[in-house]
Coordinates of C-alpha atoms in Angstrom, one line a residue:
X652 CA -1.6 -21.9 3.8
X653 CA 1.6 -21.8 6.0
X654 CA 4.0 -19.1 6.2
X655 CA 7.1 -19.6 3.8
X656 CA 10.2 -20.1 5.7
X657 CA 13.8 -19.2 4.8
X658 CA 13.4 -16.0 3.3
X659 CA 14.1 -12.8 5.8
X660 CA 17.2 -12.3 5.9
X661 CA 18.1 -12.4 9.2
X662 CA 17.8 -14.7 12.8
X663 CA 15.3 -12.5 14.6
X664 CA 13.0 -13.1 12.0
X665 CA 13.1 -16.5 12.0
X666 CA 12.4 -16.5 15.6
X667 CA 9.3 -13.8 14.5
X668 CA 8.3 -17.0 12.3
X669 CA 7.0 -18.8 15.2
X670 CA 5.0 -15.6 16.1
X671 CA 3.6 -16.2 12.7
X672 CA -0.7 -16.5 12.9
X673 CA -2.8 -16.7 10.6
X674 CA -6.0 -15.4 10.9
X675 CA -9.3 -13.1 9.3
X676 CA -11.6 -10.5 9.9
X677 CA -15.1 -10.5 9.5
X678 CA -16.4 -8.3 6.6
X679 CA -19.1 -7.6 4.4
X680 CA -18.9 -9.9 1.1
X681 CA -17.3 -12.4 3.9
X682 CA -14.5 -13.4 5.8
X683 CA -10.8 -11.1 5.0
X684 CA -7.5 -13.4 5.4
X685 CA -4.6 -11.4 7.5
X686 CA -1.7 -12.8 9.1
X687 CA 0.0 -11.5 12.4
X688 CA 3.1 -11.1 12.6
X689 CA 4.8 -9.9 16.3
X690 CA 3.0 -9.1 19.2
X691 CA 0.7 -5.9 20.5
X692 CA 1.6 -3.9 23.2
X693 CA 2.1 -0.7 24.4
X694 CA 5.1 0.1 23.1
X695 CA 4.4 -1.2 19.6
X696 CA 3.3 0.4 16.6
X697 CA 1.2 -2.1 14.9
X698 CA 1.2 -1.3 10.8
X699 CA -1.7 -2.8 8.7
X700 CA -0.1 -3.7 5.6
X701 CA -2.1 -4.0 2.3
X702 CA 0.4 -6.4 -0.7
X703 CA 0.2 -5.0 -4.2
X704 CA -0.5 -6.6 -7.8
X705 CA -2.8 -3.9 -9.4
X706 CA -5.6 -5.2 -8.0
X707 CA -6.0 -8.7 -9.3
X708 CA -2.9 -10.4 -8.2
X709 CA -0.9 -11.0 -5.3
X710 CA -1.9 -12.9 -2.3
X711 CA -0.5 -13.4 2.0
X712 CA 2.4 -15.3 0.8
X713 CA 4.0 -12.9 -2.1
X714 CA 7.4 -11.5 -0.5
X715 CA 5.0 -8.1 -0.4
X716 CA 2.9 -9.2 1.8
X717 CA 4.9 -12.2 3.7
X718 CA 8.8 -10.9 3.8
X719 CA 7.3 -7.1 4.7
X720 CA 5.6 -8.5 7.5
X721 CA 9.2 -10.9 9.0
X722 CA 11.5 -8.3 8.2
X723 CA 8.9 -5.1 10.0
X724 CA 8.2 -7.4 12.6
X725 CA 12.3 -8.2 13.3
X726 CA 12.8 -4.4 13.2
X727 CA 9.9 -4.6 16.4
X728 CA 7.0 -3.0 14.3
X729 CA 4.0 -5.5 14.9
X730 CA 2.7 -6.3 11.8
X731 CA -1.3 -7.2 10.3
X732 CA -0.6 -8.1 6.8
X733 CA -4.3 -8.2 4.7
X734 CA -5.2 -10.2 2.0
X735 CA -8.4 -8.8 0.0
X736 CA -11.2 -9.9 -2.8
X737 CA -8.8 -8.9 -6.4
X738 CA -10.4 -8.4 -9.2
X739 CA -10.4 -10.4 -12.3
X740 CA -7.0 -10.4 -14.3
X741 CA -6.5 -7.9 -17.1
X742 CA -4.3 -7.4 -20.2
X743 CA -1.5 -4.9 -20.1
X744 CA -2.2 -4.4 -23.8
X745 CA -6.0 -5.0 -24.7
X746 CA -8.0 -2.3 -24.0
X747 CA -11.0 -3.1 -21.5
X748 CA -14.2 -3.2 -23.0
X749 CA -16.6 -0.7 -22.2
X750 CA -19.7 -0.9 -20.2
X751 CA -20.3 -2.1 -16.6
X752 CA -17.8 -4.6 -16.0
X753 CA -18.7 -7.9 -14.2
X754 CA -17.1 -10.5 -11.5
X755 CA -15.5 -8.4 -8.4
X756 CA -14.7 -4.7 -9.1
X757 CA -15.1 -1.6 -6.7
X758 CA -15.9 -1.2 -3.8
X759 CA -15.8 -5.1 -3.0
X760 CA -11.4 -4.7 -2.2
X761 CA -11.5 -1.3 -0.7
X762 CA -14.9 -2.5 2.0
X763 CA -12.7 -5.8 2.9
X764 CA -9.5 -3.3 4.1
X765 CA -12.3 -1.1 5.8
X766 CA -13.5 -3.8 7.5
X767 CA -10.3 -5.4 8.5
X768 CA -8.8 -2.1 10.0
X769 CA -11.8 -1.2 11.9
X770 CA -11.8 -5.1 13.4
X771 CA -8.1 -4.9 13.8
X772 CA -8.7 -1.5 16.0
X773 CA -12.0 -2.8 17.6
X774 CA -9.5 -5.6 18.8
X775 CA -6.3 -3.8 19.9
X776 CA -8.8 -1.8 21.8
X777 CA -10.8 -4.6 23.7
X778 CA -7.5 -5.7 24.5
X779 CA -5.9 -2.3 25.7
X780 CA -3.9 -1.3 23.3
X781 CA -3.7 2.6 22.5
X782 CA -6.1 2.9 18.6
X783 CA -4.0 6.0 18.0
X784 CA -0.6 3.9 17.1
X785 CA -2.2 2.4 14.5
X786 CA -1.2 2.7 10.9
X787 CA -2.3 1.6 7.9
X788 CA 0.0 1.2 4.5
X789 CA 0.5 -0.7 1.3
X790 CA 2.4 -1.2 -1.7
X791 CA 1.3 -0.2 -4.8
X792 CA -2.4 -1.1 -5.6
X793 CA -2.3 -1.5 -1.6
X794 CA -1.3 1.9 -1.2
X795 CA -4.5 2.5 -3.4
X796 CA -6.3 0.7 -1.0
X797 CA -4.8 2.3 2.0
X798 CA -5.3 5.8 1.2
X799 CA -8.9 4.9 -0.2
X800 CA -9.4 3.3 2.8
X801 CA -8.8 6.5 4.8
X802 CA -10.7 8.2 2.6
X803 CA -13.2 5.6 3.4
X804 CA -13.0 5.7 7.5
X805 CA -13.6 9.7 7.2
X806 CA -12.0 11.0 10.2
X807 CA -8.8 10.9 12.2
X808 CA -10.6 9.6 15.0
X809 CA -11.7 6.0 13.1
X810 CA -8.9 6.0 10.8
X811 CA -5.0 5.4 10.8
X812 CA -2.9 7.4 13.1
X813 CA -0.2 7.6 10.3
X814 CA -0.1 5.8 6.7
X815 CA 2.7 4.3 4.7
X816 CA 2.7 4.4 0.9
X817 CA 5.0 2.6 -0.9
X818 CA 5.8 2.6 -5.3
X819 CA 2.2 4.0 -4.9
X820 CA -0.6 4.6 -7.8
X821 CA -3.3 6.9 -6.7
X822 CA -4.8 8.5 -9.7
X823 CA -7.2 7.4 -12.1
X824 CA -5.5 8.8 -14.8
X825 CA -0.9 9.0 -14.6
X826 CA -0.3 12.4 -14.2
X827 CA 2.9 14.0 -16.1
X828 CA 6.2 12.8 -15.4
X829 CA 8.7 15.2 -14.2
X830 CA 11.2 16.3 -16.1
X831 CA 13.5 15.3 -13.5
X832 CA 11.8 11.7 -13.5
X833 CA 12.1 11.7 -17.5
X834 CA 15.8 12.0 -17.4
X835 CA 16.3 9.2 -15.5
X836 CA 13.8 6.9 -17.2
X837 CA 15.8 7.6 -20.7
X838 CA 17.3 4.3 -22.6
X839 CA 17.5 0.5 -20.7
X840 CA 15.5 1.8 -17.5
X841 CA 12.5 3.0 -19.3
X842 CA 11.7 -0.5 -20.2
X843 CA 8.5 -1.9 -18.5
X844 CA 7.5 1.1 -17.3
X845 CA 3.5 2.2 -16.7
X846 CA 2.4 4.1 -19.3
X847 CA -1.0 6.3 -19.4
X848 CA -2.5 3.6 -21.0
X849 CA -1.4 0.9 -18.6
X850 CA -2.5 3.1 -16.1
X851 CA -6.2 3.5 -17.3
X852 CA -6.2 -0.2 -18.4
X853 CA -5.4 -0.8 -15.0
X854 CA -7.4 1.2 -13.1
X855 CA -11.0 0.7 -15.6
X856 CA -10.3 -3.0 -14.7
X857 CA -10.5 -2.2 -10.8
X858 CA -13.0 0.5 -11.1
X859 CA -15.3 -1.8 -12.9
X860 CA -17.0 1.8 -14.6
X861 CA -16.3 5.0 -16.1
X862 CA -18.3 6.1 -12.9
X863 CA -17.0 4.8 -10.5
X864 CA -13.3 6.3 -11.8
X865 CA -14.1 9.5 -10.2
X866 CA -14.9 7.6 -6.8
X867 CA -12.4 9.5 -4.7
X868 CA -12.6 6.2 -2.5
X869 CA -10.7 4.4 -5.3
X870 CA -8.4 6.9 -7.1
X871 CA -7.7 9.6 -4.0
X872 CA -5.4 11.6 -6.0
X873 CA -7.0 14.8 -6.1
X874 CA -9.4 14.6 -3.4
X875 CA -10.4 16.2 -0.1
X876 CA -7.0 15.0 2.1
X877 CA -7.4 17.4 5.1
X878 CA -8.5 14.6 7.4
X879 CA -5.2 12.6 6.4
X880 CA -2.9 12.2 8.8
X881 CA 0.5 11.9 8.2
X882 CA 2.4 10.5 5.5
X883 CA 5.3 8.3 4.8
X884 CA 5.6 8.4 0.4
X885 CA 8.2 5.6 -0.8
X886 CA 9.1 6.3 -4.1
X887 CA 11.3 3.7 -6.4
X888 CA 14.0 5.6 -8.2
X889 CA 13.0 4.5 -11.7
X890 CA 9.4 4.5 -12.1
X891 CA 6.9 6.0 -13.6
X892 CA 4.5 6.2 -11.1
X893 CA 6.6 8.0 -9.1
X894 CA 4.4 10.5 -10.7
X895 CA 1.5 9.8 -8.8
X896 CA 3.0 10.1 -5.0
X897 CA 4.7 13.1 -6.0
X898 CA 1.4 14.2 -6.9
X899 CA 0.1 12.9 -4.1
X900 CA 2.5 14.3 -2.1
X901 CA 2.3 17.8 -3.3
X902 CA -1.7 17.5 -2.8
X903 CA -1.7 16.3 1.5
X904 CA 1.3 19.7 1.9
X905 CA -1.7 21.3 -0.3
X906 CA -3.9 20.4 2.6
X907 CA -1.4 21.4 5.3
X908 CA -1.2 17.6 5.9
X909 CA 2.9 16.5 6.9
X910 CA 3.7 14.6 4.7
X911 CA 7.4 12.8 3.8
X912 CA 7.9 12.5 0.3
X913 CA 11.3 10.1 -0.2
X914 CA 12.9 7.8 -3.5
X915 CA 14.9 5.0 -3.0
X916 CA 17.6 5.6 -4.8
X917 CA 18.8 3.1 -7.4
X918 CA 15.5 1.0 -7.0
X919 CA 12.7 0.0 -9.4
X920 CA 8.8 -0.9 -8.7
X921 CA 8.3 -3.4 -6.3
X922 CA 11.2 -3.8 -4.3
X923 CA 9.5 -4.4 -1.2
X924 CA 8.6 -7.4 -3.3
X925 CA 12.6 -8.5 -3.8
X926 CA 13.6 -9.7 -0.9
X927 CA 17.3 -10.0 0.5
X928 CA 18.0 -7.3 -1.8
X929 CA 19.4 -3.9 -0.1
X930 CA 17.0 -2.1 -1.6
X931 CA 14.5 -3.8 0.2
X932 CA 16.0 -3.7 3.5
X933 CA 16.6 -0.3 3.4
X934 CA 12.9 0.4 2.6
X935 CA 12.2 -1.9 5.4
X936 CA 14.8 0.3 7.5
X937 CA 12.7 4.2 6.6
X938 CA 8.6 2.1 7.4
X939 CA 10.3 0.4 11.0
X940 CA 12.4 3.7 12.1
X941 CA 9.1 6.3 10.7
X942 CA 7.0 4.3 12.5
X943 CA 8.9 4.0 15.5
X944 CA 9.2 8.0 15.8
X945 CA 5.5 8.5 15.0
X946 CA 4.6 6.4 17.7
X947 CA 7.0 7.9 20.1
X948 CA 5.7 11.8 19.7
X949 CA 2.4 9.9 20.4
X950 CA 3.6 8.6 23.9

């Protein structure tokens, strides 16, 4: 499907639209679709990006994939937006049935991501681009997959040079909310939030079994994060999933990993899926500047 037009918000993004290319990378379960924004060179950071969607929804045409790709490319980032096989839909209101769940489950989506990142690194290396400049990132469930793939890749030599996690969910169970966040979510702002029960149902649906719920590659929160690269965590201010982002930041710091844990003021979960809003513009500005700073430090 061709990319959508008219949603990037800047003339430069419209010009970049002409360079957008659909492709696919080989994976253990078949081709992994991807979309390329901009061109790699020795001065441009590369970001392999993963959309969210509770592990069961989303695609390369949603704003969190396509508009993020256009917006970051307009800010000087070479973006490879990667799709992945999604698990079956689930209900936030019904308990997941016991036992092993059928269909696509963990680790299939993760293996798609790991295969795509590995293929990108090889392709850029073969083209003479320094692979120490390849970042990995994602939003919401995509952030969980990005962190899981970082664990799966094993070492800093094989994995990403830096990690971008937007309003991430990273733990099998939602950690307790800090009192500051609880106060922010009083009243109408507390409506339509992720509850511990909702997160458990979403994660159980993705994992497919109770055993997989304990696999750190599925939910990296609480794992050994000592080999993680520099990480930017960009939370939404009014989002219960901040509990996971904040806890993960503390875990990274405990493993002596450089981490910047921030939130976008006035935002709710999914602000990178709302094109032409100030929150999305500010979020993309922050991601681009952070990646460019990391790239310059490696020159």
